[in-house]
Amino acid sequence: MNIDFLSKDIQEHIAQVRAHIDGSFARYFVITLGCQQNEADSERIRGMAAAMGYQPAERAEEASLIVVNTCAVREHAELKALSLLGRFKHVKAAVPETVIALCGCMAAEPGTVRTIKEKFPYVSFALEPNMLHRFPELVHRALTERRRTFLLGEDMGDIAEGIPPVRSTSHRAWVSIMYGCNNFCSYCIVPYVRGRERSRDAARIMDECRELIADGCREITLLGQNVNSYRSELTFAQLLEQIARLDGEFRLRFMTSHPKDVSEELIAVMARYPDKIAPAFHLPLQSGSDRILKEMNRTYTRERYLSIVEALRRAIPDIAITTDIIVGFPGESDEDFEDTYRTVEAVGYDSLFSFIYSPREGTKAAKLAQTTDEATIKVRMERLIALAQRSSYEKNQAYVGRRVRVLCDGPAREGEEAYIGRTDSGKLVRFQSAGDPTGCFVSVTIDKATPFDLFGVADDT
Ligand code: 5AD
Ligand code: SF4
């Protein structure tokens, strides 16, 4: 584990923890909730734990360092995190030296941190995402001072470079290109918990991508809350183009994009590198009603959104478009929902993620009164899901009979000849293969489709 690029004081904390746990059989366990950004952060938490001398544990109960990396986007995710933490009470009771940490977006919410302080005395520390690089320092404190630490709002700025990630696969990787968000969509907690937009240096991103490709990585997903507003000496489109021009057999994805920032330049770059840039676009619509979009502070209209979809399909005919929709935003009338329904129907998504609106304390929308009853929201949700399934099924059916490139993730089940992987457009494929193509690109002929998966046979069979 190379930690040479970390600052001297972080290296020192790592060395101190290493010395402290030396000779003991210390193990770590990280649980990740929420989005891909959290997945990427967890890889860095694992990297720091490994650098400190911890080995991975199979189960939380066997670990002496337990981390819950949390999500604050909806109440449901928060309740899940608290119930998980509750499960570790007995672990701490049995082995009092166990360090239990709360990381992620919930650790940046003052209300949650108060709850943890008062009601979860066995949690050793809370560390918000912007201060991830202080993880070794807090572990060190928890081990040596037996003091609980709650860092909140102390620094919102620096990007900690040089934390070596421990990745769960070698053929796919997340690469964060920016952190935070400036958009303040009225329902969203992210700008409050992850702070303002900060972009990483293009040179660092390029180095990381070069290294990954040299190590045999076949898929790189560039991550950011709003990748299109990436800014360094390069725009996002320029960055994407530079990475696409690197030699090697790999494909590039990125997420998430805000419709307001999708540029013609980006669409042109995607069209120019069809072998390298995956024909897939996650473009959250959130609502198809202009009135609700305004209330959400999304700054685009339904018409503008549809024109982006049209431009994408014109330039990249095979592109898979996916989206997020919030159902039951305060004040969403039947008519507003019908606008959403019609827009979803008009676009014809490859897949759609729908969420029931969840008020988040501190956001603008949390002050708005909910006018729609739960039963109505449920019916809207069901209609939307049924529509989305029909659309996915139709899109997937169009693959039957086609031969497509699939990056194999591994056997569907241990010992089976059925494998799973994803097409360039991001579709999950279950396929038969004579060899074990895990981590490689394979050509698969699709013979069956459901709304969720494709099925097929690899060329080598
Ligand atoms: N309630 C419900 N869904 C939300 N999202 C973000 N904030 C909320 C909220 N308060 C959804 C949006 C976003 C996705 C990641 O989560 O659709 O695109
Ligand atoms: Fe939240 Fe909007 Fe930023 Fe996405 S763009 S993270 S929905 S504020």
PDB file of C-alpha atoms in Angstrom, residues 238-435:
ATOM      1  CA  GLN A 238     -12.352  17.878 -22.707  1.00  0.00           C
ATOM      2  CA  LEU A 239     -11.409  15.677 -19.762  1.00  0.00           C
ATOM      3  CA  LEU A 240     -13.554  12.842 -21.109  1.00  0.00           C
ATOM      4  CA  GLU A 241     -11.946  13.191 -24.537  1.00  0.00           C
ATOM      5  CA  GLN A 242      -8.416  13.100 -23.093  1.00  0.00           C
ATOM      6  CA  ILE A 243      -9.179   9.924 -21.175  1.00  0.00           C
ATOM      7  CA  ALA A 244     -10.887   8.363 -24.205  1.00  0.00           C
ATOM      8  CA  ARG A 245      -7.696   8.969 -26.198  1.00  0.00           C
ATOM      9  CA  LEU A 246      -5.583   6.866 -23.862  1.00  0.00           C
ATOM     10  CA  ASP A 247      -4.394   3.592 -25.394  1.00  0.00           C
ATOM     11  CA  GLY A 248      -5.872   0.314 -24.210  1.00  0.00           C
ATOM     12  CA  GLU A 249      -9.027  -1.739 -24.232  1.00  0.00           C
ATOM     13  CA  PHE A 250     -11.391  -0.067 -21.818  1.00  0.00           C
ATOM     14  CA  ARG A 251     -14.698   1.769 -21.668  1.00  0.00           C
ATOM     15  CA  LEU A 252     -15.671   4.935 -19.891  1.00  0.00           C
ATOM     16  CA  ARG A 253     -18.820   5.835 -18.020  1.00  0.00           C
ATOM     17  CA  PHE A 254     -19.753   8.874 -15.992  1.00  0.00           C
ATOM     18  CA  MET A 255     -22.409   9.938 -13.544  1.00  0.00           C
ATOM     19  CA  THR A 256     -24.378  11.989 -12.628  1.00  0.00           C
ATOM     20  CA  SER A 257     -25.305  14.687 -15.141  1.00  0.00           C
ATOM     21  CA  HIS A 258     -27.577  17.639 -14.497  1.00  0.00           C
ATOM     22  CA  PRO A 259     -29.654  18.436 -17.606  1.00  0.00           C
ATOM     23  CA  LYS A 260     -28.834  22.136 -17.320  1.00  0.00           C
ATOM     24  CA  ASP A 261     -25.142  21.449 -18.011  1.00  0.00           C
ATOM     25  CA  VAL A 262     -25.262  18.917 -20.854  1.00  0.00           C
ATOM     26  CA  SER A 263     -23.257  20.660 -23.565  1.00  0.00           C
ATOM     27  CA  GLU A 264     -23.154  20.103 -27.314  1.00  0.00           C
ATOM     28  CA  GLU A 265     -19.422  19.613 -26.845  1.00  0.00           C
ATOM     29  CA  LEU A 266     -20.071  16.649 -24.510  1.00  0.00           C
ATOM     30  CA  ILE A 267     -22.496  15.001 -26.922  1.00  0.00           C
ATOM     31  CA  ALA A 268     -19.999  15.471 -29.765  1.00  0.00           C
ATOM     32  CA  VAL A 269     -17.179  13.864 -27.739  1.00  0.00           C
ATOM     33  CA  MET A 270     -19.403  10.878 -26.897  1.00  0.00           C
ATOM     34  CA  ALA A 271     -20.230  10.422 -30.569  1.00  0.00           C
ATOM     35  CA  ARG A 272     -16.552  10.732 -31.569  1.00  0.00           C
ATOM     36  CA  TYR A 273     -15.328   7.868 -29.318  1.00  0.00           C
ATOM     37  CA  PRO A 274     -17.992   5.151 -29.598  1.00  0.00           C
ATOM     38  CA  ASP A 275     -15.524   2.376 -28.695  1.00  0.00           C
ATOM     39  CA  LYS A 276     -14.331   4.098 -25.567  1.00  0.00           C
ATOM     40  CA  ILE A 277     -17.252   6.104 -24.204  1.00  0.00           C
ATOM     41  CA  ALA A 278     -20.203   3.914 -23.277  1.00  0.00           C
ATOM     42  CA  PRO A 279     -23.437   4.826 -25.077  1.00  0.00           C
ATOM     43  CA  ALA A 280     -25.255   5.394 -21.806  1.00  0.00           C
ATOM     44  CA  PHE A 281     -26.548   8.524 -20.169  1.00  0.00           C
ATOM     45  CA  HIS A 282     -28.091   8.907 -16.715  1.00  0.00           C
ATOM     46  CA  LEU A 283     -30.133  12.078 -16.981  1.00  0.00           C
ATOM     47  CA  PRO A 284     -32.317  12.681 -13.912  1.00  0.00           C
ATOM     48  CA  LEU A 285     -35.631  14.249 -14.903  1.00  0.00           C
ATOM     49  CA  GLN A 286     -37.076  14.384 -11.341  1.00  0.00           C
ATOM     50  CA  SER A 287     -40.399  15.715 -12.653  1.00  0.00           C
ATOM     51  CA  GLY A 288     -42.022  16.368 -16.021  1.00  0.00           C
ATOM     52  CA  SER A 289     -44.073  19.301 -14.756  1.00  0.00           C
ATOM     53  CA  ASP A 290     -42.554  22.719 -15.413  1.00  0.00           C
ATOM     54  CA  ARG A 291     -44.258  24.075 -12.311  1.00  0.00           C
ATOM     55  CA  ILE A 292     -42.744  21.390 -10.063  1.00  0.00           C
ATOM     56  CA  LEU A 293     -39.355  21.655 -11.786  1.00  0.00           C
ATOM     57  CA  LYS A 294     -39.375  25.327 -10.871  1.00  0.00           C
ATOM     58  CA  GLU A 295     -40.277  24.528  -7.273  1.00  0.00           C
ATOM     59  CA  MET A 296     -37.451  22.005  -7.281  1.00  0.00           C
ATOM     60  CA  ASN A 297     -35.027  24.673  -8.551  1.00  0.00           C
ATOM     61  CA  ARG A 298     -33.990  22.420 -11.416  1.00  0.00           C
ATOM     62  CA  THR A 299     -33.651  25.375 -13.859  1.00  0.00           C
ATOM     63  CA  TYR A 300     -34.804  23.490 -16.985  1.00  0.00           C
ATOM     64  CA  THR A 301     -38.192  22.869 -18.537  1.00  0.00           C
ATOM     65  CA  ARG A 302     -39.731  19.680 -19.846  1.00  0.00           C
ATOM     66  CA  GLU A 303     -39.175  20.942 -23.374  1.00  0.00           C
ATOM     67  CA  ARG A 304     -35.490  21.680 -22.818  1.00  0.00           C
ATOM     68  CA  TYR A 305     -35.057  18.208 -21.302  1.00  0.00           C
ATOM     69  CA  LEU A 306     -36.712  16.559 -24.293  1.00  0.00           C
ATOM     70  CA  SER A 307     -34.489  18.508 -26.659  1.00  0.00           C
ATOM     71  CA  ILE A 308     -31.376  17.132 -24.878  1.00  0.00           C
ATOM     72  CA  VAL A 309     -32.721  13.591 -25.234  1.00  0.00           C
ATOM     73  CA  GLU A 310     -33.317  14.227 -28.913  1.00  0.00           C
ATOM     74  CA  ALA A 311     -29.808  15.606 -29.420  1.00  0.00           C
ATOM     75  CA  LEU A 312     -28.306  12.592 -27.617  1.00  0.00           C
ATOM     76  CA  ARG A 313     -30.254  10.120 -29.743  1.00  0.00           C
ATOM     77  CA  ARG A 314     -29.426  11.964 -32.940  1.00  0.00           C
ATOM     78  CA  ALA A 315     -25.697  11.811 -32.200  1.00  0.00           C
ATOM     79  CA  ILE A 316     -25.606   8.338 -30.594  1.00  0.00           C
ATOM     80  CA  PRO A 317     -28.565   6.320 -31.925  1.00  0.00           C
ATOM     81  CA  ASP A 318     -27.894   3.328 -29.676  1.00  0.00           C
ATOM     82  CA  ILE A 319     -27.687   5.317 -26.467  1.00  0.00           C
ATOM     83  CA  ALA A 320     -29.402   3.987 -23.329  1.00  0.00           C
ATOM     84  CA  ILE A 321     -31.032   6.756 -21.338  1.00  0.00           C
ATOM     85  CA  THR A 322     -31.873   6.294 -17.670  1.00  0.00           C
ATOM     86  CA  THR A 323     -33.391   8.637 -15.134  1.00  0.00           C
ATOM     87  CA  ASP A 324     -34.469   9.442 -11.570  1.00  0.00           C
ATOM     88  CA  ILE A 325     -37.992  10.598 -10.723  1.00  0.00           C
ATOM     89  CA  ILE A 326     -39.316  11.938  -7.432  1.00  0.00           C
ATOM     90  CA  VAL A 327     -42.975  11.173  -6.791  1.00  0.00           C
ATOM     91  CA  GLY A 328     -45.023  13.215  -4.319  1.00  0.00           C
ATOM     92  CA  PHE A 329     -42.994  16.410  -4.172  1.00  0.00           C
ATOM     93  CA  PRO A 330     -45.022  18.892  -2.039  1.00  0.00           C
ATOM     94  CA  GLY A 331     -47.871  20.310  -4.065  1.00  0.00           C
ATOM     95  CA  GLU A 332     -47.621  17.749  -6.891  1.00  0.00           C
ATOM     96  CA  SER A 333     -51.152  17.721  -8.321  1.00  0.00           C
ATOM     97  CA  ASP A 334     -52.742  15.032 -10.488  1.00  0.00           C
ATOM     98  CA  GLU A 335     -52.005  17.261 -13.445  1.00  0.00           C
ATOM     99  CA  ASP A 336     -48.340  17.651 -12.483  1.00  0.00           C
ATOM    100  CA  PHE A 337     -48.015  13.909 -12.177  1.00  0.00           C
ATOM    101  CA  GLU A 338     -49.680  13.399 -15.562  1.00  0.00           C
ATOM    102  CA  ASP A 339     -47.032  15.718 -17.027  1.00  0.00           C
ATOM    103  CA  THR A 340     -44.347  13.496 -15.520  1.00  0.00           C
ATOM    104  CA  TYR A 341     -46.082  10.373 -16.798  1.00  0.00           C
ATOM    105  CA  ARG A 342     -46.373  11.803 -20.300  1.00  0.00           C
ATOM    106  CA  THR A 343     -42.738  12.899 -20.321  1.00  0.00           C
ATOM    107  CA  VAL A 344     -41.554   9.471 -19.200  1.00  0.00           C
ATOM    108  CA  GLU A 345     -43.715   7.923 -21.918  1.00  0.00           C
ATOM    109  CA  ALA A 346     -42.335  10.329 -24.518  1.00  0.00           C
ATOM    110  CA  VAL A 347     -38.685   9.639 -23.651  1.00  0.00           C
ATOM    111  CA  GLY A 348     -38.964   5.847 -23.380  1.00  0.00           C
ATOM    112  CA  TYR A 349     -36.286   5.141 -20.795  1.00  0.00           C
ATOM    113  CA  ASP A 350     -34.037   2.112 -20.675  1.00  0.00           C
ATOM    114  CA  SER A 351     -34.459   2.174 -16.943  1.00  0.00           C
ATOM    115  CA  LEU A 352     -35.943   4.472 -14.362  1.00  0.00           C
ATOM    116  CA  PHE A 353     -35.364   4.880 -10.630  1.00  0.00           C
ATOM    117  CA  SER A 354     -38.332   6.322  -8.797  1.00  0.00           C
ATOM    118  CA  PHE A 355     -38.315   7.675  -5.267  1.00  0.00           C
ATOM    119  CA  ILE A 356     -41.062   8.857  -2.982  1.00  0.00           C
ATOM    120  CA  TYR A 357     -40.260  12.374  -1.853  1.00  0.00           C
ATOM    121  CA  SER A 358     -38.672  12.403   1.586  1.00  0.00           C
ATOM    122  CA  PRO A 359     -38.448  15.762   3.388  1.00  0.00           C
ATOM    123  CA  ARG A 360     -34.885  16.558   4.502  1.00  0.00           C
ATOM    124  CA  GLU A 361     -34.419  18.930   7.410  1.00  0.00           C
ATOM    125  CA  GLY A 362     -32.590  22.090   6.381  1.00  0.00           C
ATOM    126  CA  THR A 363     -33.620  22.008   2.715  1.00  0.00           C
ATOM    127  CA  LYS A 364     -35.978  24.559   1.174  1.00  0.00           C
ATOM    128  CA  ALA A 365     -38.629  22.015   0.255  1.00  0.00           C
ATOM    129  CA  ALA A 366     -38.817  20.754   3.841  1.00  0.00           C
ATOM    130  CA  LYS A 367     -40.724  23.945   4.663  1.00  0.00           C
ATOM    131  CA  LEU A 368     -43.395  23.228   2.047  1.00  0.00           C
ATOM    132  CA  ALA A 369     -46.601  21.579   3.202  1.00  0.00           C
ATOM    133  CA  GLN A 370     -47.348  18.103   1.848  1.00  0.00           C
ATOM    134  CA  THR A 371     -50.732  18.281   0.155  1.00  0.00           C
ATOM    135  CA  THR A 372     -50.897  14.798  -1.317  1.00  0.00           C
ATOM    136  CA  ASP A 373     -51.994  11.812   0.767  1.00  0.00           C
ATOM    137  CA  GLU A 374     -49.918   8.647   0.964  1.00  0.00           C
ATOM    138  CA  ALA A 375     -52.429   6.500  -0.914  1.00  0.00           C
ATOM    139  CA  THR A 376     -52.386   8.838  -3.932  1.00  0.00           C
ATOM    140  CA  ILE A 377     -48.597   8.890  -3.948  1.00  0.00           C
ATOM    141  CA  LYS A 378     -48.562   5.096  -3.843  1.00  0.00           C
ATOM    142  CA  VAL A 379     -50.898   4.851  -6.839  1.00  0.00           C
ATOM    143  CA  ARG A 380     -48.731   7.327  -8.800  1.00  0.00           C
ATOM    144  CA  MET A 381     -45.642   5.358  -7.937  1.00  0.00           C
ATOM    145  CA  GLU A 382     -47.216   2.082  -9.072  1.00  0.00           C
ATOM    146  CA  ARG A 383     -48.326   3.586 -12.377  1.00  0.00           C
ATOM    147  CA  LEU A 384     -44.871   4.996 -12.987  1.00  0.00           C
ATOM    148  CA  ILE A 385     -43.156   1.690 -12.176  1.00  0.00           C
ATOM    149  CA  ALA A 386     -45.498  -0.197 -14.529  1.00  0.00           C
ATOM    150  CA  LEU A 387     -44.798   2.299 -17.307  1.00  0.00           C
ATOM    151  CA  ALA A 388     -41.045   2.099 -16.694  1.00  0.00           C
ATOM    152  CA  GLN A 389     -41.128  -1.701 -16.845  1.00  0.00           C
ATOM    153  CA  ARG A 390     -42.971  -1.675 -20.140  1.00  0.00           C
ATOM    154  CA  SER A 391     -40.436   0.737 -21.533  1.00  0.00           C
ATOM    155  CA  SER A 392     -37.420  -1.266 -20.258  1.00  0.00           C
ATOM    156  CA  TYR A 393     -38.949  -4.430 -21.690  1.00  0.00           C
ATOM    157  CA  GLU A 394     -39.388  -2.807 -25.088  1.00  0.00           C
ATOM    158  CA  LYS A 395     -35.810  -1.484 -25.068  1.00  0.00           C
ATOM    159  CA  ASN A 396     -34.444  -4.866 -23.971  1.00  0.00           C
ATOM    160  CA  GLN A 397     -36.476  -6.764 -26.586  1.00  0.00           C
ATOM    161  CA  ALA A 398     -34.681  -4.779 -29.272  1.00  0.00           C
ATOM    162  CA  TYR A 399     -31.469  -6.575 -28.231  1.00  0.00           C
ATOM    163  CA  VAL A 400     -32.761 -10.058 -29.022  1.00  0.00           C
ATOM    164  CA  GLY A 401     -30.779 -11.500 -31.927  1.00  0.00           C
ATOM    165  CA  ARG A 402     -28.007  -8.918 -31.595  1.00  0.00           C
ATOM    166  CA  ARG A 403     -24.370  -9.660 -30.811  1.00  0.00           C
ATOM    167  CA  VAL A 404     -23.069  -7.241 -28.192  1.00  0.00           C
ATOM    168  CA  ARG A 405     -19.908  -6.537 -26.251  1.00  0.00           C
ATOM    169  CA  VAL A 406     -20.194  -7.492 -22.583  1.00  0.00           C
ATOM    170  CA  LEU A 407     -17.726  -6.919 -19.765  1.00  0.00           C
ATOM    171  CA  CYS A 408     -17.969 -10.045 -17.626  1.00  0.00           C
ATOM    172  CA  ASP A 409     -18.213  -9.493 -13.854  1.00  0.00           C
ATOM    173  CA  GLY A 410     -17.996 -13.173 -12.936  1.00  0.00           C
ATOM    174  CA  PRO A 411     -20.048 -16.333 -12.483  1.00  0.00           C
ATOM    175  CA  ALA A 412     -23.728 -15.751 -11.714  1.00  0.00           C
ATOM    176  CA  ARG A 413     -23.338 -18.378  -8.991  1.00  0.00           C
ATOM    177  CA  GLU A 414     -20.267 -20.167  -7.802  1.00  0.00           C
ATOM    178  CA  GLY A 415     -19.340 -23.168  -9.931  1.00  0.00           C
ATOM    179  CA  GLU A 416     -21.901 -22.379 -12.640  1.00  0.00           C
ATOM    180  CA  GLU A 417     -21.271 -21.861 -16.327  1.00  0.00           C
ATOM    181  CA  ALA A 418     -23.637 -18.924 -16.301  1.00  0.00           C
ATOM    182  CA  TYR A 419     -21.920 -15.563 -16.067  1.00  0.00           C
ATOM    183  CA  ILE A 420     -23.094 -12.022 -15.537  1.00  0.00           C
ATOM    184  CA  GLY A 421     -21.835  -8.840 -17.077  1.00  0.00           C
ATOM    185  CA  ARG A 422     -22.946  -5.577 -18.618  1.00  0.00           C
ATOM    186  CA  THR A 423     -23.259  -4.361 -22.187  1.00  0.00           C
ATOM    187  CA  ASP A 424     -21.664  -1.051 -23.170  1.00  0.00           C
ATOM    188  CA  SER A 425     -25.111   0.474 -22.766  1.00  0.00           C
ATOM    189  CA  GLY A 426     -25.199  -0.772 -19.166  1.00  0.00           C
ATOM    190  CA  LYS A 427     -27.678  -3.664 -19.491  1.00  0.00           C
ATOM    191  CA  LEU A 428     -27.248  -6.642 -17.195  1.00  0.00           C
ATOM    192  CA  VAL A 429     -26.628  -9.822 -19.217  1.00  0.00           C
ATOM    193  CA  ARG A 430     -26.745 -13.412 -17.997  1.00  0.00           C
ATOM    194  CA  PHE A 431     -24.892 -15.634 -20.431  1.00  0.00           C
ATOM    195  CA  GLN A 432     -23.406 -19.067 -21.001  1.00  0.00           C
ATOM    196  CA  SER A 433     -19.689 -19.337 -21.641  1.00  0.00           C
ATOM    197  CA  ALA A 434     -17.354 -22.303 -22.018  1.00  0.00           C
ATOM    198  CA  GLY A 435     -14.358 -20.532 -20.508  1.00  0.00           C
TER     199      GLY A 435
END
